[in-house]
Amino acid sequence: VTGWGLIGASTIASEYMIEAIRAQPGHEVVAVASSNADRAKAFAAKHAIAGAYDSVADLLANPAVHVVYISTTNELHRDQVIAAAAAGKHVLCEKPLALNLADAQQMVQACADAGVVMATNHHLRNAATHRQIRELVQGGAIGRPLFARVFHAVYLPPHLQGWRIDKPAAGGGVILDISVHDADTLRFILGAEPVEAVALAQSASLAREGLEDGVMAALRFDNGVVAQLHDAFTVPFAGTGIEIHGDKGSVVGRNVMTQKPIGEVLLRDAQGEHAVPVEHESLYERGVGRFCAALRGEGEPAATALDGVRSLATALAIAEASHSGKATRVATLQ
Ligand code: NDP
């Protein structure tokens, strides 16, 4: 059995990831670490997990833990990934990988040096919808891609209205939370890298302490595509979607910027508009499945560690552009 240790008694682990790990044959969740002993125990009891720790070091010292899934608040990811790598554990880390690029690159290096697999939990790449959109775009169905629009303005549910809206030091704010996913999804669909960002952010109602709860941004990609992003915590009824517009057609994903295996894909071209069939499956289960395959030496994780770094670099450029009011280059990696 490949044993997983959860670092972070989090909502995402509870709502999606424990189930996704347990769906993999030969994989089991064997331990959880929280900063609080009572929370660790309660979380372990609720999810029938054998080991409950109030220290990451103790969890990492458990030889039954071969892999860790890190879903603490964002400022903690760096040291936890580096400690896990030093203990020889493979790492599936939540996005954003870190609060700055140097930290993220250090994490990737630590895993490479230790010879452990590291992946980033960008779930949207695993959606049947986004995979179909990528296939259409990269297969030439819309001709040359020119523009993209991402609609990812949602309402942050009350049970998540914590550090995301009031803790800058924990990497709160909509840009590190949602724009980073948009960036990753566009990189995946277009097979291109963002090079430049402009952005206007908003702090309308939920966010405090100088954090933003909404943003409109534009990105230029290295293949010439210009993309528009609209991300928010404050908008209950906008609906989500993604559109890629080319010189021969447009592909439209409706209701696809979501954690759920839902949504539809439409193709519009000279032949008219038609729905493109997709076979939905759990995004998280597929993502964990790809990660487990990578552990066996079968291919790459759906979103690699480097994908996490590049998508973070894009989100950081959006944040910087929104603060400075200036067009900002996306940092290139060595
Ligand atoms: P949570 O706020 O649920 O959990 C983050 C941390 O908060 C936990 O590790 C826990 O600390 C602490 N915490 C949880 N519940 C309580 C409580 N009742 N009282 C006090 N502290 C508590 O965050 P999320 O699950 O929403 O996000 C965690 C990470 O996952 C972030 O990096 C986020 O960006 C990412 N994420 C990714 C998603 C994806 O689809 N890829 C979706 C959602 C989140 P401790 O562990 O010390 O107990």
GROMACS .gro file of C-alpha atoms and ligand atoms in nm:
model
  382
    1VAL     CA    1   0.000   0.000   0.000
    2THR     CA    2   0.120   0.351  -0.083
    3GLY     CA    3   0.047   0.561   0.225
    4TRP     CA    4  -0.050   0.924   0.203
    5GLY     CA    5  -0.003   1.183   0.475
    6LEU     CA    6  -0.222   1.489   0.464
    7ILE     CA    7  -0.045   1.806   0.571
    8GLY     CA    8  -0.331   2.039   0.656
    9ALA     CA    9  -0.672   1.956   0.802
   10SER     CA   10  -0.832   2.156   0.525
   11THR     CA   11  -1.167   2.193   0.353
   12ILE     CA   12  -1.031   2.082   0.015
   13ALA     CA   13  -0.888   1.763   0.166
   14SER     CA   14  -1.218   1.697   0.336
   15GLU     CA   15  -1.445   1.779   0.043
   16TYR     CA   16  -1.250   1.630  -0.249
   17MET     CA   17  -0.903   1.493  -0.196
   18ILE     CA   18  -0.947   1.213   0.057
   19GLU     CA   19  -1.206   1.056  -0.170
   20ALA     CA   20  -0.984   1.108  -0.475
   21ILE     CA   21  -0.688   0.936  -0.305
   22ARG     CA   22  -0.904   0.648  -0.181
   23ALA     CA   23  -1.031   0.593  -0.533
   24GLN     CA   24  -0.677   0.489  -0.641
   25PRO     CA   25  -0.612   0.116  -0.612
   26GLY     CA   26  -0.328   0.050  -0.367
   27HIS     CA   27  -0.335   0.398  -0.213
   28GLU     CA   28  -0.458   0.488   0.134
   29VAL     CA   29  -0.465   0.795   0.356
   30VAL     CA   30  -0.271   0.693   0.666
   31ALA     CA   31  -0.209   1.018   0.854
   32VAL     CA   32  -0.304   1.381   0.890
   33ALA     CA   33  -0.109   1.670   1.044
   34SER     CA   34  -0.265   1.988   1.177
   35SER     CA   35  -0.111   2.272   1.378
   36ASN     CA   36  -0.373   2.192   1.642
   37ALA     CA   37  -0.384   1.850   1.813
   38ASP     CA   38  -0.761   1.853   1.871
   39ARG     CA   39  -0.830   1.948   1.510
   40ALA     CA   40  -0.597   1.671   1.390
   41LYS     CA   41  -0.777   1.415   1.606
   42ALA     CA   42  -1.123   1.531   1.508
   43PHE     CA   43  -1.029   1.533   1.138
   44ALA     CA   44  -0.874   1.185   1.163
   45ALA     CA   45  -1.180   1.049   1.342
   46LYS     CA   46  -1.423   1.204   1.096
   47HIS     CA   47  -1.238   1.059   0.796
   48ALA     CA   48  -1.126   0.728   0.951
   49ILE     CA   49  -0.754   0.813   0.923
   50ALA     CA   50  -0.526   0.609   1.150
   51GLY     CA   51  -0.260   0.868   1.238
   52ALA     CA   52  -0.323   1.219   1.376
   53TYR     CA   53  -0.027   1.453   1.435
   54ASP     CA   54   0.012   1.808   1.558
   55SER     CA   55   0.351   1.836   1.392
   56VAL     CA   56   0.458   1.800   1.030
   57ALA     CA   57   0.794   1.657   1.140
   58ASP     CA   58   0.619   1.374   1.327
   59LEU     CA   59   0.402   1.291   1.026
   60LEU     CA   60   0.710   1.290   0.802
   61ALA     CA   61   0.886   1.054   1.044
   62ASN     CA   62   0.613   0.793   0.996
   63PRO     CA   63   0.754   0.528   0.757
   64ALA     CA   64   0.401   0.436   0.644
   65VAL     CA   65   0.379   0.779   0.479
   66HIS     CA   66   0.525   0.764   0.127
   67VAL     CA   67   0.347   1.062  -0.027
   68VAL     CA   68   0.221   1.389   0.116
   69TYR     CA   69  -0.064   1.607   0.001
   70ILE     CA   70  -0.011   1.964   0.121
   71SER     CA   71  -0.320   2.182   0.155
   72THR     CA   72  -0.233   2.426   0.429
   73THR     CA   73  -0.258   2.802   0.377
   74ASN     CA   74  -0.026   2.925   0.107
   75GLU     CA   75   0.256   3.075   0.316
   76LEU     CA   76   0.323   2.730   0.467
   77HIS     CA   77   0.364   2.533   0.145
   78ARG     CA   78   0.731   2.621   0.092
   79ASP     CA   79   0.877   2.489   0.416
   80GLN     CA   80   0.645   2.188   0.419
   81VAL     CA   81   0.740   2.083   0.064
   82ILE     CA   82   1.109   2.124   0.141
   83ALA     CA   83   1.075   1.920   0.463
   84ALA     CA   84   0.880   1.648   0.282
   85ALA     CA   85   1.142   1.626   0.008
   86ALA     CA   86   1.418   1.603   0.269
   87ALA     CA   87   1.227   1.313   0.426
   88GLY     CA   88   1.210   1.140   0.087
   89LYS     CA   89   0.834   1.177   0.043
   90HIS     CA   90   0.668   1.247  -0.291
   91VAL     CA   91   0.466   1.569  -0.291
   92LEU     CA   92   0.133   1.678  -0.431
   93CYS     CA   93   0.112   2.045  -0.336
   94GLU     CA   94  -0.178   2.286  -0.356
   95LYS     CA   95  -0.172   2.602  -0.561
   96PRO     CA   96  -0.046   2.866  -0.539
   97LEU     CA   97   0.278   2.681  -0.471
   98ALA     CA   98   0.416   2.976  -0.277
   99LEU     CA   99   0.390   3.352  -0.234
  100ASN     CA  100   0.685   3.436  -0.458
  101LEU     CA  101   0.874   3.280  -0.743
  102ALA     CA  102   1.205   3.226  -0.565
  103ASP     CA  103   1.032   3.015  -0.299
  104ALA     CA  104   0.845   2.812  -0.560
  105GLN     CA  105   1.164   2.743  -0.754
  106GLN     CA  106   1.339   2.641  -0.433
  107MET     CA  107   1.061   2.388  -0.367
  108VAL     CA  108   1.093   2.237  -0.713
  109GLN     CA  109   1.470   2.216  -0.674
  110ALA     CA  110   1.440   2.048  -0.332
  111CYS     CA  111   1.216   1.778  -0.481
  112ALA     CA  112   1.444   1.730  -0.781
  113ASP     CA  113   1.750   1.703  -0.555
  114ALA     CA  114   1.572   1.447  -0.335
  115GLY     CA  115   1.456   1.248  -0.639
  116VAL     CA  116   1.090   1.268  -0.537
  117VAL     CA  117   0.796   1.344  -0.766
  118MET     CA  118   0.635   1.684  -0.714
  119ALA     CA  119   0.309   1.796  -0.872
  120THR     CA  120   0.072   2.091  -0.840
  121ASN     CA  121  -0.298   2.040  -0.776
  122HIS     CA  122  -0.431   2.252  -1.064
  123HIS     CA  123  -0.753   2.054  -1.103
  124LEU     CA  124  -0.900   2.223  -1.410
  125ARG     CA  125  -0.657   2.053  -1.650
  126ASN     CA  126  -0.828   1.731  -1.553
  127ALA     CA  127  -1.177   1.841  -1.653
  128ALA     CA  128  -1.315   1.655  -1.952
  129THR     CA  129  -1.437   1.992  -2.080
  130HIS     CA  130  -1.098   2.164  -2.072
  131ARG     CA  131  -0.926   1.859  -2.221
  132GLN     CA  132  -1.177   1.863  -2.507
  133ILE     CA  133  -1.128   2.237  -2.557
  134ARG     CA  134  -0.752   2.189  -2.568
  135GLU     CA  135  -0.789   1.910  -2.824
  136LEU     CA  136  -1.009   2.129  -3.045
  137VAL     CA  137  -0.779   2.431  -3.020
  138GLN     CA  138  -0.454   2.240  -3.068
  139GLY     CA  139  -0.612   2.025  -3.340
  140GLY     CA  140  -0.686   2.333  -3.549
  141ALA     CA  141  -1.068   2.338  -3.511
  142ILE     CA  142  -1.075   2.716  -3.465
  143GLY     CA  143  -0.787   2.798  -3.698
  144ARG     CA  144  -0.531   3.031  -3.549
  145PRO     CA  145  -0.624   3.115  -3.188
  146LEU     CA  146  -0.638   3.492  -3.140
  147PHE     CA  147  -0.826   3.566  -2.818
  148ALA     CA  148  -0.944   3.398  -2.500
  149ARG     CA  149  -1.191   3.505  -2.234
  150VAL     CA  150  -1.219   3.347  -1.892
  151PHE     CA  151  -1.524   3.402  -1.673
  152HIS     CA  152  -1.439   3.293  -1.321
  153ALA     CA  153  -1.624   3.544  -1.103
  154VAL     CA  154  -1.798   3.349  -0.828
  155TYR     CA  155  -1.923   3.398  -0.473
  156LEU     CA  156  -1.686   3.272  -0.205
  157PRO     CA  157  -1.900   3.042   0.012
  158PRO     CA  158  -1.936   3.158   0.376
  159HIS     CA  159  -1.738   2.860   0.512
  160LEU     CA  160  -1.436   2.973   0.306
  161GLN     CA  161  -1.456   3.341   0.404
  162GLY     CA  162  -1.145   3.321   0.623
  163TRP     CA  163  -0.779   3.375   0.534
  164ARG     CA  164  -0.862   3.424   0.163
  165ILE     CA  165  -1.020   3.762   0.242
  166ASP     CA  166  -0.828   3.892   0.543
  167LYS     CA  167  -0.477   3.743   0.558
  168PRO     CA  168  -0.230   3.891   0.310
  169ALA     CA  169   0.051   3.700   0.485
  170ALA     CA  170  -0.127   3.369   0.408
  171GLY     CA  171  -0.146   3.455   0.039
  172GLY     CA  172  -0.509   3.565   0.042
  173GLY     CA  173  -0.684   3.752  -0.238
  174VAL     CA  174  -0.859   3.644  -0.553
  175ILE     CA  175  -0.551   3.663  -0.777
  176LEU     CA  176  -0.349   3.396  -0.594
  177ASP     CA  177  -0.666   3.194  -0.541
  178ILE     CA  178  -0.847   3.204  -0.876
  179SER     CA  179  -0.641   3.389  -1.139
  180VAL     CA  180  -0.363   3.135  -1.085
  181HIS     CA  181  -0.606   2.861  -1.197
  182ASP     CA  182  -0.711   3.063  -1.504
  183ALA     CA  183  -0.347   3.111  -1.596
  184ASP     CA  184  -0.280   2.740  -1.567
  185THR     CA  185  -0.589   2.646  -1.767
  186LEU     CA  186  -0.504   2.886  -2.049
  187ARG     CA  187  -0.146   2.759  -2.058
  188PHE     CA  188  -0.284   2.406  -2.084
  189ILE     CA  189  -0.540   2.481  -2.355
  190LEU     CA  190  -0.322   2.707  -2.567
  191GLY     CA  191   0.009   2.527  -2.519
  192ALA     CA  192   0.160   2.874  -2.487
  193GLU     CA  193   0.316   3.085  -2.213
  194PRO     CA  194   0.192   3.421  -2.086
  195VAL     CA  195   0.448   3.697  -2.130
  196GLU     CA  196   0.277   4.018  -2.017
  197ALA     CA  197  -0.010   4.125  -1.789
  198VAL     CA  198  -0.224   4.431  -1.725
  199ALA     CA  199  -0.486   4.434  -1.450
  200LEU     CA  200  -0.733   4.635  -1.248
  201ALA     CA  201  -0.827   4.491  -0.908
  202GLN     CA  202  -1.122   4.567  -0.685
  203SER     CA  203  -1.184   4.544  -0.312
  204ALA     CA  204  -1.560   4.567  -0.306
  205SER     CA  205  -1.703   4.402   0.001
  206LEU     CA  206  -1.551   4.079   0.132
  207ALA     CA  207  -1.178   4.149   0.119
  208ARG     CA  208  -0.997   4.343   0.390
  209GLU     CA  209  -0.640   4.433   0.483
  210GLY     CA  210  -0.559   4.556   0.135
  211LEU     CA  211  -0.654   4.230  -0.037
  212GLU     CA  212  -0.855   4.224  -0.361
  213ASP     CA  213  -1.184   4.035  -0.402
  214GLY     CA  214  -1.219   4.094  -0.774
  215VAL     CA  215  -0.997   4.153  -1.074
  216MET     CA  216  -1.011   4.202  -1.447
  217ALA     CA  217  -0.684   4.125  -1.617
  218ALA     CA  218  -0.547   4.077  -1.965
  219LEU     CA  219  -0.258   3.855  -2.065
  220ARG     CA  220  -0.053   3.839  -2.381
  221PHE     CA  221   0.082   3.493  -2.467
  222ASP     CA  222   0.399   3.407  -2.655
  223ASN     CA  223   0.191   3.282  -2.951
  224GLY     CA  224   0.021   3.622  -2.981
  225VAL     CA  225  -0.307   3.527  -2.810
  226VAL     CA  226  -0.455   3.800  -2.590
  227ALA     CA  227  -0.668   3.671  -2.302
  228GLN     CA  228  -0.909   3.845  -2.072
  229LEU     CA  229  -0.974   3.718  -1.719
  230HIS     CA  230  -1.255   3.812  -1.482
  231ASP     CA  231  -1.217   3.666  -1.134
  232ALA     CA  232  -1.409   3.747  -0.817
  233PHE     CA  233  -1.522   3.626  -0.474
  234THR     CA  234  -1.819   3.864  -0.472
  235VAL     CA  235  -2.041   3.776  -0.768
  236PRO     CA  236  -2.309   3.511  -0.706
  237PHE     CA  237  -2.486   3.499  -1.040
  238ALA     CA  238  -2.238   3.557  -1.323
  239GLY     CA  239  -2.192   3.193  -1.419
  240THR     CA  240  -1.851   3.069  -1.533
  241GLY     CA  241  -1.699   2.988  -1.867
  242ILE     CA  242  -1.411   3.005  -2.107
  243GLU     CA  243  -1.399   3.104  -2.473
  244ILE     CA  244  -1.119   3.065  -2.725
  245HIS     CA  245  -1.167   3.263  -3.044
  246GLY     CA  246  -0.975   3.184  -3.359
  247ASP     CA  247  -0.979   3.308  -3.718
  248LYS     CA  248  -1.180   3.000  -3.831
  249GLY     CA  249  -1.400   2.930  -3.530
  250SER     CA  250  -1.473   2.974  -3.164
  251VAL     CA  251  -1.489   2.718  -2.887
  252VAL     CA  252  -1.701   2.797  -2.585
  253GLY     CA  253  -1.699   2.618  -2.250
  254ARG     CA  254  -2.002   2.697  -2.035
  255ASN     CA  255  -2.009   2.642  -1.662
  256VAL     CA  256  -1.660   2.492  -1.674
  257MET     CA  257  -1.454   2.696  -1.423
  258THR     CA  258  -1.560   2.470  -1.138
  259GLN     CA  259  -1.453   2.188  -0.911
  260LYS     CA  260  -1.740   1.972  -1.032
  261PRO     CA  261  -1.745   1.740  -1.338
  262ILE     CA  262  -2.006   1.948  -1.519
  263GLY     CA  263  -2.039   2.198  -1.802
  264GLU     CA  264  -2.062   2.187  -2.180
  265VAL     CA  265  -1.847   2.259  -2.481
  266LEU     CA  266  -1.972   2.426  -2.799
  267LEU     CA  267  -1.794   2.476  -3.129
  268ARG     CA  268  -1.901   2.756  -3.364
  269ASP     CA  269  -1.761   2.777  -3.715
  270ALA     CA  270  -1.869   2.814  -4.076
  271GLN     CA  271  -2.080   2.496  -4.035
  272GLY     CA  272  -2.281   2.654  -3.752
  273GLU     CA  273  -2.289   2.579  -3.381
  274HIS     CA  274  -2.276   2.233  -3.235
  275ALA     CA  275  -2.231   2.078  -2.892
  276VAL     CA  276  -1.914   1.871  -2.856
  277PRO     CA  277  -1.976   1.563  -2.640
  278VAL     CA  278  -1.764   1.520  -2.327
  279GLU     CA  279  -1.746   1.229  -2.083
  280HIS     CA  280  -1.734   1.388  -1.739
  281GLU     CA  281  -1.523   1.240  -1.463
  282SER     CA  282  -1.404   1.365  -1.122
  283LEU     CA  283  -1.133   1.625  -1.179
  284TYR     CA  284  -0.954   1.547  -0.854
  285GLU     CA  285  -0.970   1.171  -0.899
  286ARG     CA  286  -0.816   1.203  -1.244
  287GLY     CA  287  -0.549   1.444  -1.117
  288VAL     CA  288  -0.452   1.214  -0.832
  289GLY     CA  289  -0.460   0.922  -1.076
  290ARG     CA  290  -0.210   1.094  -1.305
  291PHE     CA  291   0.009   1.172  -1.004
  292CYS     CA  292  -0.002   0.806  -0.890
  293ALA     CA  293   0.090   0.697  -1.243
  294ALA     CA  294   0.388   0.934  -1.233
  295LEU     CA  295   0.497   0.768  -0.906
  296ARG     CA  296   0.504   0.438  -1.097
  297GLY     CA  297   0.716   0.602  -1.367
  298GLU     CA  298   0.424   0.623  -1.610
  299GLY     CA  299   0.424   0.973  -1.756
  300GLU     CA  300   0.402   1.314  -1.599
  301PRO     CA  301   0.149   1.447  -1.349
  302ALA     CA  302  -0.135   1.646  -1.509
  303ALA     CA  303   0.012   1.967  -1.368
  304THR     CA  304   0.382   1.934  -1.293
  305ALA     CA  305   0.576   2.127  -1.033
  306LEU     CA  306   0.699   2.354  -1.313
  307ASP     CA  307   0.341   2.418  -1.424
  308GLY     CA  308   0.276   2.536  -1.069
  309VAL     CA  309   0.573   2.773  -1.089
  310ARG     CA  310   0.478   2.914  -1.430
  311SER     CA  311   0.114   2.964  -1.333
  312LEU     CA  312   0.226   3.133  -1.012
  313ALA     CA  313   0.459   3.361  -1.211
  314THR     CA  314   0.157   3.468  -1.417
  315ALA     CA  315  -0.059   3.536  -1.110
  316LEU     CA  316   0.225   3.737  -0.954
  317ALA     CA  317   0.252   3.946  -1.272
  318ILE     CA  318  -0.124   4.013  -1.257
  319ALA     CA  319  -0.092   4.116  -0.891
  320GLU     CA  320   0.204   4.340  -0.969
  321ALA     CA  321   0.025   4.498  -1.265
  322SER     CA  322  -0.281   4.569  -1.050
  323HIS     CA  323  -0.066   4.740  -0.787
  324SER     CA  324   0.153   4.940  -1.022
  325GLY     CA  325  -0.105   5.019  -1.288
  326LYS     CA  326   0.159   4.924  -1.543
  327ALA     CA  327   0.195   4.647  -1.798
  328THR     CA  328   0.411   4.385  -1.627
  329ARG     CA  329   0.630   4.114  -1.781
  330VAL     CA  330   0.570   3.761  -1.656
  331ALA     CA  331   0.899   3.647  -1.504
  332THR     CA  332   1.078   3.389  -1.715
  333LEU     CA  333   1.234   3.093  -1.541
  334GLN     CA  334   1.595   2.986  -1.572
  335NDP     P1  335  -0.899   2.583   0.475
  335NDP     O1  336  -0.914   2.720   0.532
  335NDP     O2  337  -1.013   2.490   0.484
  335NDP     O3  338  -0.774   2.510   0.541
  335NDP     C1  339  -0.648   2.573   0.548
  335NDP     C2  340  -0.593   2.556   0.690
  335NDP     O4  341  -0.678   2.626   0.778
  335NDP     C3  342  -0.592   2.413   0.737
  335NDP     O5  343  -0.470   2.353   0.704
  335NDP     C4  344  -0.615   2.426   0.888
  335NDP     O6  345  -0.493   2.435   0.958
  335NDP     C5  346  -0.682   2.559   0.904
  335NDP     N1  347  -0.822   2.536   0.943
  335NDP     C6  348  -0.916   2.461   0.879
  335NDP     N2  349  -1.030   2.461   0.947
  335NDP     C7  350  -1.009   2.536   1.057
  335NDP     C8  351  -1.089   2.574   1.167
  335NDP     N3  352  -1.215   2.533   1.178
  335NDP     N4  353  -1.035   2.655   1.260
  335NDP     C9  354  -0.908   2.698   1.248
  335NDP     N5  355  -0.827   2.663   1.146
  335NDP    C10  356  -0.878   2.584   1.053
  335NDP     O7  357  -0.848   2.605   0.326
  335NDP     P2  358  -0.887   2.537   0.188
  335NDP     O8  359  -0.908   2.392   0.201
  335NDP     O9  360  -0.993   2.614   0.125
  335NDP    O10  361  -0.750   2.565   0.107
  335NDP    C11  362  -0.629   2.502   0.145
  335NDP    C12  363  -0.529   2.509   0.031
  335NDP    O11  364  -0.582   2.441  -0.081
  335NDP    C13  365  -0.492   2.647  -0.018
  335NDP    O12  366  -0.359   2.645  -0.062
  335NDP    C14  367  -0.585   2.667  -0.137
  335NDP    O13  368  -0.534   2.760  -0.230
  335NDP    C15  369  -0.591   2.528  -0.193
  335NDP     N6  370  -0.717   2.496  -0.263
  335NDP    C16  371  -0.709   2.439  -0.388
  335NDP    C17  372  -0.820   2.401  -0.455
  335NDP    C18  373  -0.807   2.333  -0.587
  335NDP    O14  374  -0.907   2.302  -0.648
  335NDP     N7  375  -0.689   2.304  -0.635
  335NDP    C19  376  -0.954   2.426  -0.401
  335NDP    C20  377  -0.952   2.482  -0.267
  335NDP    C21  378  -0.836   2.515  -0.203
  335NDP     P3  379  -0.426   2.305   1.022
  335NDP    O15  380  -0.392   2.218   0.909
  335NDP    O16  381  -0.308   2.358   1.094
  335NDP    O17  382  -0.532   2.244   1.111
   0.00000   0.00000   0.00000
